[in-house]
Coordinates of C-alpha atoms in Angstrom, one line a residue:
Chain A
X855 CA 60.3 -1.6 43.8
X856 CA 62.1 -1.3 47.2
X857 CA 58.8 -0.5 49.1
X858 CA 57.4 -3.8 47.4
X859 CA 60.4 -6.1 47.8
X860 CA 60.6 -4.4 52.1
X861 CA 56.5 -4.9 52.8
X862 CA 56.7 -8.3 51.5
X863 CA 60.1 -9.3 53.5
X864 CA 58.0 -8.3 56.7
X865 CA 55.3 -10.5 55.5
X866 CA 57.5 -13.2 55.5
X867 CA 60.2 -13.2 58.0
X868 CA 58.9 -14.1 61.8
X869 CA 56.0 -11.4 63.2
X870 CA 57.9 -12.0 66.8
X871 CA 61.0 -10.3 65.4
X872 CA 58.8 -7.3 62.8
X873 CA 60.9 -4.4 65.4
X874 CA 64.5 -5.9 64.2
X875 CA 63.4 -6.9 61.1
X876 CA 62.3 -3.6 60.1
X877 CA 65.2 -1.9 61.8
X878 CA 67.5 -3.6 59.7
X879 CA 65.3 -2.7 56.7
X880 CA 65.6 0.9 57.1
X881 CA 68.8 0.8 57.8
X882 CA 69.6 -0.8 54.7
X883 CA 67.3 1.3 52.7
X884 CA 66.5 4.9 54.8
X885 CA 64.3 6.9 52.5
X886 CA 61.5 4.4 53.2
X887 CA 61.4 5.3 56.7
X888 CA 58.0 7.4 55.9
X889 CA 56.4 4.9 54.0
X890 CA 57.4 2.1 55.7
X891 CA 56.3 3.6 59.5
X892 CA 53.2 4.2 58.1
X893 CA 52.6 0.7 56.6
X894 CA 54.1 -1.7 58.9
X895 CA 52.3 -2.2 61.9
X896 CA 54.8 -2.5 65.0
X897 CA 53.8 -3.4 68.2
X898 CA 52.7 -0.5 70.2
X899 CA 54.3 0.8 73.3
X900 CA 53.0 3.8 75.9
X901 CA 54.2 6.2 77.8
X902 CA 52.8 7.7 81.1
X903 CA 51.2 11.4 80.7
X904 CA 53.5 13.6 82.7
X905 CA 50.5 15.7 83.9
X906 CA 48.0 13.4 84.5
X907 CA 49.8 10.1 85.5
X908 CA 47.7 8.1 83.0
X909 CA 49.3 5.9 79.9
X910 CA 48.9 6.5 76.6
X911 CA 50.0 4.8 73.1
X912 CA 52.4 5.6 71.3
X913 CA 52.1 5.6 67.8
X914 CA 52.1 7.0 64.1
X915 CA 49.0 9.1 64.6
X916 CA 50.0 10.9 67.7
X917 CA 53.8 11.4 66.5
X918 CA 55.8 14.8 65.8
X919 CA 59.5 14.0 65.2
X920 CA 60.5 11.9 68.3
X921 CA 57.6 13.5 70.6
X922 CA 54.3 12.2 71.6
X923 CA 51.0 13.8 72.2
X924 CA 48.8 12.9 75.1
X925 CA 45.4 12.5 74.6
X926 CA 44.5 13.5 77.8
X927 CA 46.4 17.1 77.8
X928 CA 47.0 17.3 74.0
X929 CA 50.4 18.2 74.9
X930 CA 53.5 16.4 73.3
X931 CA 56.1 14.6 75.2
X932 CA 58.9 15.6 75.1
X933 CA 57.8 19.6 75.1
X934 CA 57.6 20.7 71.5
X935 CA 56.8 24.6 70.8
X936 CA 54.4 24.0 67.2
X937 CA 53.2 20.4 67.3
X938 CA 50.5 19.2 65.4
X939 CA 47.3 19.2 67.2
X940 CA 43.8 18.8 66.1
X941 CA 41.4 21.7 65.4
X942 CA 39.3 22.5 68.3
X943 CA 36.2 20.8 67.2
X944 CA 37.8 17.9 66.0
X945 CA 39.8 17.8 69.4
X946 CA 36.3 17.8 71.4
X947 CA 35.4 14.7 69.4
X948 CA 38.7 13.2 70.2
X949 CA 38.2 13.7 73.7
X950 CA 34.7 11.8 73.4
X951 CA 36.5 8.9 71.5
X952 CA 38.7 8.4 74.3
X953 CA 36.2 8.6 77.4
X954 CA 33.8 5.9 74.8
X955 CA 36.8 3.3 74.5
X956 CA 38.1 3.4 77.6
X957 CA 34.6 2.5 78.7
X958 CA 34.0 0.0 75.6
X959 CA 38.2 -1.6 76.9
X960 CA 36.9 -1.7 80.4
X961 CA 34.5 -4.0 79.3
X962 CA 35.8 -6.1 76.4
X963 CA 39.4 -6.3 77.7
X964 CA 39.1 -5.6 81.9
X965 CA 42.7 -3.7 81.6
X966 CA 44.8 -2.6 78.7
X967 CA 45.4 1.2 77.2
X968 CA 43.2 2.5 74.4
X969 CA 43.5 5.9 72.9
X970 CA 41.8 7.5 70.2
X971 CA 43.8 10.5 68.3
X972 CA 41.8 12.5 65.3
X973 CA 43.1 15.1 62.7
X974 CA 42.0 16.2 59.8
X975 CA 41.5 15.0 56.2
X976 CA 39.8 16.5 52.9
X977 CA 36.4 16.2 53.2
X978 CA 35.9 15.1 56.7
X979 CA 38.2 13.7 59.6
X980 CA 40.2 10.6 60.6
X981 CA 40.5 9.0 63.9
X982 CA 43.2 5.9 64.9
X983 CA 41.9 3.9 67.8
X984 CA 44.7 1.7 69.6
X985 CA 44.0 -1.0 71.7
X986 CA 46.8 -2.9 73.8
X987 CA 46.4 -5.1 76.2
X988 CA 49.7 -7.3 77.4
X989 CA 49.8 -10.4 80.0
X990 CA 53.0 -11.9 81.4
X991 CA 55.6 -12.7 80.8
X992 CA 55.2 -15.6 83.7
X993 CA 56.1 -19.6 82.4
X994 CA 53.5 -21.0 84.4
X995 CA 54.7 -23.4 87.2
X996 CA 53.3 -26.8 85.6
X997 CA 51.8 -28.9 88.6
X998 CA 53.5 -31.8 89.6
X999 CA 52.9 -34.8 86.8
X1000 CA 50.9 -32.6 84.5
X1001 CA 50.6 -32.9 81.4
X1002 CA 52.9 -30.4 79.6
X1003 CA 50.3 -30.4 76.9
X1004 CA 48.0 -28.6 79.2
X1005 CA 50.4 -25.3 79.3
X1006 CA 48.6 -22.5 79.1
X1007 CA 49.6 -19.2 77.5
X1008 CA 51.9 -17.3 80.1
X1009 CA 53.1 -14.5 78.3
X1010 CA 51.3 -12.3 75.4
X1011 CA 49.8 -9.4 73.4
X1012 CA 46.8 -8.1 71.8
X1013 CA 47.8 -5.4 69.6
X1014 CA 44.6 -3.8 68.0
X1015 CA 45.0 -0.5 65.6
X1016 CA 41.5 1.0 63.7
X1017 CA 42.0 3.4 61.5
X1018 CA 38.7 5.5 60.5
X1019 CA 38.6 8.0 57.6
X1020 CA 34.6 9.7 57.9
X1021 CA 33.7 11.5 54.5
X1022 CA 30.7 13.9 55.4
X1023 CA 28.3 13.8 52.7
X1024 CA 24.8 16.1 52.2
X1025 CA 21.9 15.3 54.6
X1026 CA 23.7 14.7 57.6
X1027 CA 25.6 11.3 56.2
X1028 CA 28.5 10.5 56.6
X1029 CA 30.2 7.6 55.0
X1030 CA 33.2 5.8 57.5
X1031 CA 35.8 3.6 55.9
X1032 CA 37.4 1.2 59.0
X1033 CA 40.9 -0.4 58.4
X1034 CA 42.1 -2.7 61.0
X1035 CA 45.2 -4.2 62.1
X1036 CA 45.4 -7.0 64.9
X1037 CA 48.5 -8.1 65.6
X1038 CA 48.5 -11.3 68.5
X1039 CA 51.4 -13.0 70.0
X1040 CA 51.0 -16.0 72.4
X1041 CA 53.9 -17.4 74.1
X1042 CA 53.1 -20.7 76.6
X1043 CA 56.0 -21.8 78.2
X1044 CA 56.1 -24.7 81.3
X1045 CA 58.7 -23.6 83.5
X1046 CA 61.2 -26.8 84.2
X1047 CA 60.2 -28.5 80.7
X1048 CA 61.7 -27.7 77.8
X1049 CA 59.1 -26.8 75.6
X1050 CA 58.2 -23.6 74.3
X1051 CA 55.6 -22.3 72.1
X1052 CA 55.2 -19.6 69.8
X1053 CA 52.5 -18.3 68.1
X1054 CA 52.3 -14.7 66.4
X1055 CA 51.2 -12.8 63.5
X1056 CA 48.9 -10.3 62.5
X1057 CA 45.6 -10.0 60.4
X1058 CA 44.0 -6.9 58.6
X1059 CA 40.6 -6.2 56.9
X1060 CA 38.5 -3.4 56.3
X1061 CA 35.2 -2.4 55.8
X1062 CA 33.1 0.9 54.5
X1063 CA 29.9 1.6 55.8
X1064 CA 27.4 5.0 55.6
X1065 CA 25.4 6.8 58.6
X1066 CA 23.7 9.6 59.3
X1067 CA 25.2 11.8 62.2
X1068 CA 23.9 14.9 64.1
X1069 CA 26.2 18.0 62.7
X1070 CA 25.3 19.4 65.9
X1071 CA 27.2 17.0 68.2
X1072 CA 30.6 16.0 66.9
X1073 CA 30.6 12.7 69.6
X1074 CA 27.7 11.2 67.4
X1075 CA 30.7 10.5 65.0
X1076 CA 32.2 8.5 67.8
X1077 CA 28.7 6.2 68.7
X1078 CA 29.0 5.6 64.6
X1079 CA 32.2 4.7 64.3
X1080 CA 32.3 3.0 68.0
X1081 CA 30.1 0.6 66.4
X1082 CA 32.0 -0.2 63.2
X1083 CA 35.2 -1.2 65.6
X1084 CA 32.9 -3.2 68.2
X1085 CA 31.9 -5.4 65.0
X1086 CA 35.1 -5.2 63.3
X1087 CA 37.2 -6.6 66.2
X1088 CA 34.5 -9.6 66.9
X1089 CA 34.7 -10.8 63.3
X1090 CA 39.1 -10.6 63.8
X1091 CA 38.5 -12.2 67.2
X1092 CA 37.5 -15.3 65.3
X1093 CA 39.6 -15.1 62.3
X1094 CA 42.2 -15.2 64.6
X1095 CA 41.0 -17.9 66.7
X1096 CA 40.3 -19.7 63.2
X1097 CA 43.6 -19.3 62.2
X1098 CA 45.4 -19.3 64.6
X1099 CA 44.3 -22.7 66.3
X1100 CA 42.2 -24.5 63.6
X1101 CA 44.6 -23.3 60.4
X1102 CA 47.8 -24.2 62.7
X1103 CA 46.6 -27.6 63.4
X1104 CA 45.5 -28.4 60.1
X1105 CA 48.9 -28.1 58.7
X1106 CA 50.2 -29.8 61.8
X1107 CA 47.6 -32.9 61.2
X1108 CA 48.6 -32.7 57.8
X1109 CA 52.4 -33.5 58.2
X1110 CA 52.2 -35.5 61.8
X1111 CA 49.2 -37.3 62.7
X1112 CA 48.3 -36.9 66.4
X1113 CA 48.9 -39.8 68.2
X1114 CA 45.0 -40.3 69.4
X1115 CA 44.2 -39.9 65.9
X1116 CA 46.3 -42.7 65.2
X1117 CA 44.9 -45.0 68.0
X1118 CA 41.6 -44.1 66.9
X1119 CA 42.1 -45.0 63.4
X1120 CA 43.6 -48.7 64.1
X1121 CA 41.2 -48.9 66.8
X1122 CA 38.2 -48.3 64.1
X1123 CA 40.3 -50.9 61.8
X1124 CA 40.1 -53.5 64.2
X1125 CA 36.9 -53.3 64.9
X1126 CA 36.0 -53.6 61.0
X1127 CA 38.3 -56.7 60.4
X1128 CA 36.4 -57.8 63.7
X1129 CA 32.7 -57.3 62.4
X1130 CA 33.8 -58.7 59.2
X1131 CA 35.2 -62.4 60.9
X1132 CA 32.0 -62.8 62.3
Chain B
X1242 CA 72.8 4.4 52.8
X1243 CA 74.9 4.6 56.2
X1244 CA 76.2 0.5 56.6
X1245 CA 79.6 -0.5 55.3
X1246 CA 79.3 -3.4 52.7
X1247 CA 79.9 -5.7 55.2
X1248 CA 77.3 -4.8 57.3
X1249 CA 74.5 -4.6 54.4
X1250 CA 75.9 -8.5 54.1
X1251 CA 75.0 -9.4 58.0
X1252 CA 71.6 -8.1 57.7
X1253 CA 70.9 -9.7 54.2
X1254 CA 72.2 -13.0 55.6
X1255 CA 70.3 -12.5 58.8
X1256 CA 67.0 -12.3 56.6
X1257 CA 67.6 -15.2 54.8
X1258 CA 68.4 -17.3 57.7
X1259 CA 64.9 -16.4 58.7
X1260 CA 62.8 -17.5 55.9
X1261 CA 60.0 -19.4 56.6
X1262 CA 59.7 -22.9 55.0
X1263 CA 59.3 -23.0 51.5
X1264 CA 60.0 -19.4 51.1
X1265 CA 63.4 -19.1 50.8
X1266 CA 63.2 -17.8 47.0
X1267 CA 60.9 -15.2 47.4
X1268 CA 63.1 -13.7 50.7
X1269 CA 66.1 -13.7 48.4
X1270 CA 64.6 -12.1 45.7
X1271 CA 63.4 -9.1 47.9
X1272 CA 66.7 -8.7 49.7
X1273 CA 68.5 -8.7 46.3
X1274 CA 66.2 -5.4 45.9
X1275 CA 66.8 -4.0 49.2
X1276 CA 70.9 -4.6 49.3
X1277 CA 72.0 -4.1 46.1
X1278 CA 75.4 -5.2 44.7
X1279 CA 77.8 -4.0 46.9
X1280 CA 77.3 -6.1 49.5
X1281 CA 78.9 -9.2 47.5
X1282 CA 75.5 -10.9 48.1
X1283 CA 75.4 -13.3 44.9
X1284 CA 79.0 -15.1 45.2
X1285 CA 78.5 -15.9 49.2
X1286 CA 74.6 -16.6 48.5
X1287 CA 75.9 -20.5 48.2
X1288 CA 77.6 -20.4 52.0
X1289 CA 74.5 -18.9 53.5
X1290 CA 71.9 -21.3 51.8
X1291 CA 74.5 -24.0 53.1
X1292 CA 73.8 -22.6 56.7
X1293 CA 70.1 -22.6 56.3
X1294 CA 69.6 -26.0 54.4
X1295 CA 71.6 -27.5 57.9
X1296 CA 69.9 -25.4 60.3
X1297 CA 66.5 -26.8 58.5
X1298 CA 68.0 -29.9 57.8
X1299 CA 66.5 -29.4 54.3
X1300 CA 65.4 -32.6 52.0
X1301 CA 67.5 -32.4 49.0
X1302 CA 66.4 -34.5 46.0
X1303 CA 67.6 -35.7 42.4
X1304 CA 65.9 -36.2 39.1
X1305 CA 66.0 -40.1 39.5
X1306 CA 64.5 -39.9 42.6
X1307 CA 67.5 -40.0 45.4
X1308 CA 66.8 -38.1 48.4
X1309 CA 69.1 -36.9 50.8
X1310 CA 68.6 -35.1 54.7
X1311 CA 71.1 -32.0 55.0
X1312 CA 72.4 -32.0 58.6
X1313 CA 76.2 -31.2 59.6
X1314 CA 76.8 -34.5 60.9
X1315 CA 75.9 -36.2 57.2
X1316 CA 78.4 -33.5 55.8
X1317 CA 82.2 -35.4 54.4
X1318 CA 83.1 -32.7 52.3
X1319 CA 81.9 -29.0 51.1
X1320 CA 78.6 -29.8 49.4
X1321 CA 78.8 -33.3 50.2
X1322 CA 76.6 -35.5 52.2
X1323 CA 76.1 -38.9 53.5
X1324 CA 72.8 -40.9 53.1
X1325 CA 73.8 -44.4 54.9
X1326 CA 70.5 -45.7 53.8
X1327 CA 71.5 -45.3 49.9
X1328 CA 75.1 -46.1 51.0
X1329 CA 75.7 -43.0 48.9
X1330 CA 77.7 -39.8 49.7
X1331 CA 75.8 -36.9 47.3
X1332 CA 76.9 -34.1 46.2
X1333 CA 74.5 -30.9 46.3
X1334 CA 73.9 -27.5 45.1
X1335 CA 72.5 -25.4 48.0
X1336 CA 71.0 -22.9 46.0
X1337 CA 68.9 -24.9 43.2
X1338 CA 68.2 -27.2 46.3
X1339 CA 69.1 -30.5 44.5
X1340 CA 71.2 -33.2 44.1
X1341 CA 73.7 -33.2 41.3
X1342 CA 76.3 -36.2 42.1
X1343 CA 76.7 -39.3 43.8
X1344 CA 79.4 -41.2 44.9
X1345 CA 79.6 -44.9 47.0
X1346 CA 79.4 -44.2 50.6
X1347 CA 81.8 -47.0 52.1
X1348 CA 80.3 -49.1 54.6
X1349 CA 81.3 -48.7 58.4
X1350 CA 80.8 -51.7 60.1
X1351 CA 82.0 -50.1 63.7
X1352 CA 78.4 -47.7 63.8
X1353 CA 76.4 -50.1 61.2
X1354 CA 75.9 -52.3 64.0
X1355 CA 73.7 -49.5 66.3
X1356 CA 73.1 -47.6 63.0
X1357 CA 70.9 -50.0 60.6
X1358 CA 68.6 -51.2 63.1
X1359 CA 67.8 -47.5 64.3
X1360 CA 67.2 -46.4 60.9
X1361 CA 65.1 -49.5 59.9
X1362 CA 63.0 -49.0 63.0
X1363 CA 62.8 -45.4 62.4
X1364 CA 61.6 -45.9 59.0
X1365 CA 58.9 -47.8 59.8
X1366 CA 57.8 -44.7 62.0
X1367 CA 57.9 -42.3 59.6
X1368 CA 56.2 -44.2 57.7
X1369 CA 53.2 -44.6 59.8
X1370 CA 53.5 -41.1 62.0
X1371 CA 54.8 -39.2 59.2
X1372 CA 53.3 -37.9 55.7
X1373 CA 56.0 -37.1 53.2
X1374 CA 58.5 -37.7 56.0
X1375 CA 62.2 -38.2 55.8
X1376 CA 64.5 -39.7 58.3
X1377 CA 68.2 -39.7 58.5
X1378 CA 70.3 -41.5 60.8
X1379 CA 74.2 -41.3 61.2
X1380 CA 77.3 -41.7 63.2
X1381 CA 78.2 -39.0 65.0
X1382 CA 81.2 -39.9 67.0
X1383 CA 81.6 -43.4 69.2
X1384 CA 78.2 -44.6 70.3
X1385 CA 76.5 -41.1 69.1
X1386 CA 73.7 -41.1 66.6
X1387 CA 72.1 -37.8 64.8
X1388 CA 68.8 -38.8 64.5
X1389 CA 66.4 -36.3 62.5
X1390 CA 63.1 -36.5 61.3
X1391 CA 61.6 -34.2 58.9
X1392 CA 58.9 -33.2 56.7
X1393 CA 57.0 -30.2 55.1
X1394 CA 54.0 -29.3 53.5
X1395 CA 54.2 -26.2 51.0
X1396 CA 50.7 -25.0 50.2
X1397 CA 52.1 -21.1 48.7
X1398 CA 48.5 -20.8 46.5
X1399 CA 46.8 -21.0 49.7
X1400 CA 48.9 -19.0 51.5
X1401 CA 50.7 -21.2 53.8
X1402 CA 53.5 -23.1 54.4
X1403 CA 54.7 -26.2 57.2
X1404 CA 57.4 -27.8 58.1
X1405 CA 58.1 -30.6 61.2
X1406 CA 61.8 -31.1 61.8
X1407 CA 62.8 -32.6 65.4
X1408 CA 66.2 -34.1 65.6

């Protein structure tokens, strides 16, 4: 009943602040901490790789106590004697994942972090994918008698997390079930006005699909799954875009009519009462 | 769990503060669950929706149709507000969000004079710019006016919820 009553609180209470709120949630309640890490999705943060100088995510996945594993040296930050790492083969793949999305973020996203970590499940293997990509913070300067309607965003975050369970089956198939998380924030502020907007929140969905694989070469696991996240992230690209700008404005229409639309509106009245005299 | 009494309080109230439009309930319910009852949640429950029906300047009505704007400036007593429009002070529970009493609110002629044109000229605004809206105009000190506007839109089947409040 707690669980319940703390997933649906973070539904509900303002994504910009899900780090305090969920703070204050397990500090009120601590034996959820497991479950509740796990299920809430928090906006990631990364951590340069001591050895290699290159960041990396920090998350769930790649988490032992309070130290991180690299994906790049598949050591754990800080030091830890026995931290969980993948099996060998399953580590091979993992290296694969990463080289594929930093090549597939390179091109999508020109900057951000990915990282891919694997381990292993009943049955088959499980692989998170993380994708962040930040801009800002900056208010954008608004030039001189601008419209402060034209701000653009200047400070936010794409937070993308794909889970992939694979389930290998007879005959070289394997069946991959994707769950995604993105979470978006877009700030847009015009230095030297007043206003300020913010728009945040996440969206999740999932989807299951079957493929055959070569058992020989654990990266075709990776060109399989690759795929599934490719498409999965287009179709939240435009749920978010749908929501996010064409929802909002709806229920922004709906309670104040836009000022053009109102124009417009007497505009096409006069006009009628117009045709009609004549 | 490792917070004092008073501390499981802050964080409750802190939650509820933040509860989107039209939400309120359901954000209650589920830190009732998550706080328990030592934190003396249910008798201060009353001061805290007070806080958040002013902060949202929340539009409290009555069976017979009365409506009233929360803002501080309206407020003459605890759990009392003016609505110059009605010339009515009402009297309001802040947890079943509605009216339950009304009084005669005495006319002031000193801020009438700047006060009943503004509000008659913002009505007819609301009117036309708003759908649902409410506006509520009153004195708030010599030549001051608290203007605020406000309306929302609760659509919880469909999963969403709006509210416009400027002021």
């Amino acid at each position: 009943a707690e669980f319940k009553a703390a997933m649906d609180l973070m539904r509900r209470l303002p994504p910009k602040l899900i780090e305090t709120s969920l703070s204050n949630t397990l500090a009120l309640v601590p034996d959820l901490v497991d479950d509740l890490l796990s299920s809430v999705d928090q906006p990631l943060k990364v951590m340069k790789c001591p050895e290699t100088n290159k960041e990396f995510i920090l998350c769930d996945y790649n988490r032992d106590g309070d130290s991180y594993r690299s994906p790049w040296t598949n050591k754990y930050s800080p030091p830890l004697d026995d931290g969980i790492v993948p099996p060998d083969e399953l580590r091979r793949m993992e290296l694969t994942a990463n080289e594929a999305f930093n090549r597939y973020r390179e091109l999508y996203y020109e900057g951000g972090v990915s990282s891919c970590y694997a381990w292993e499940i009943d049955g088959g293997f499980a692989c998170a994918v993380a994708v962040l990509k930040t801009a800002g913070p900056a208010a954008m300067p608004l030039p001189e008698g601008e419209d402060p309607r034209r701000t653009t965003v200047s400070s936010g975050g794409w937070n993308a997390m794909h889970v992939v369970e694979g389930q290998v089956g007879a005959d070289s198939k394997c069946k991959y079930k994707l769950t995604s998380t993105v979470t978006l924030t877009l700030d847009s502020e015009a230095k030297g006005m007043a206003s300020k907007s913010d728009l945040s929140g996440s969206l999740s969905r999932s989807m299951e699909k079957e493929k055959t694989f070569d058992p020989r070469d654990p990266a075709s696991h990776v060109a399989n799954f690759g795929e599934l996240i490719e498409e999965m992230e287009g179709r939240l690209r435009d749920a978010l875009y749908e929501v996010y700008f064409g929802k909002t404005r709806q229920v922004v229409s709906s309670m104040r009519s836009a000022d053009d639309e109102r124009r417009a509106a007497q505009h096409n009245l006069m006009a009628e009462m117009m045709a009609r005299k004549k | 769990s490792d917070l004092s009494a008073q501390q499981k309080f802050e964080v409750a109230r802190g939650f509820i503060l933040q509860a989107p439009p039209g939400e309120v309930d359901e954000v209650v319910k589920d830190v009732n669950v998550l706080v328990g009852t030592d934190a003396g949640l249910q008798e201060k429950l009353a001061d805290i929706l007070r806080e958040y029906n002013e902060n949202n300047n929340s539009v409290l009505k009555s069976a017979d149709g009365a409506s009233v704007v929360i803002t501080k400036a309206g407020q003459v007593a605890p759990n009392k507000y003016k609505d110059p429009s009605s010339e009515k002070v009402f009297t309001v529970d802040h947890v079943a969000r509605e009216i339950t009493g009304a009084e005669p609110l005495p006319a002031d002629p000193s801020t009438e004079e700047l006060r009943g044109p503004t509000q008659e000229a913002l009505d007819k605004y609301v009117k036309g710019a708003l759908s649902g809206g409410a506006c509520t105009v009153v004195g708030a000190g010599p030549d001051r006016l608290q203007v605020v506007v406000v309306t929302t839109k609760l659509n919880a089947r469909n999963l969403w919820n709006g509210r416009w409040r400027s002021s």
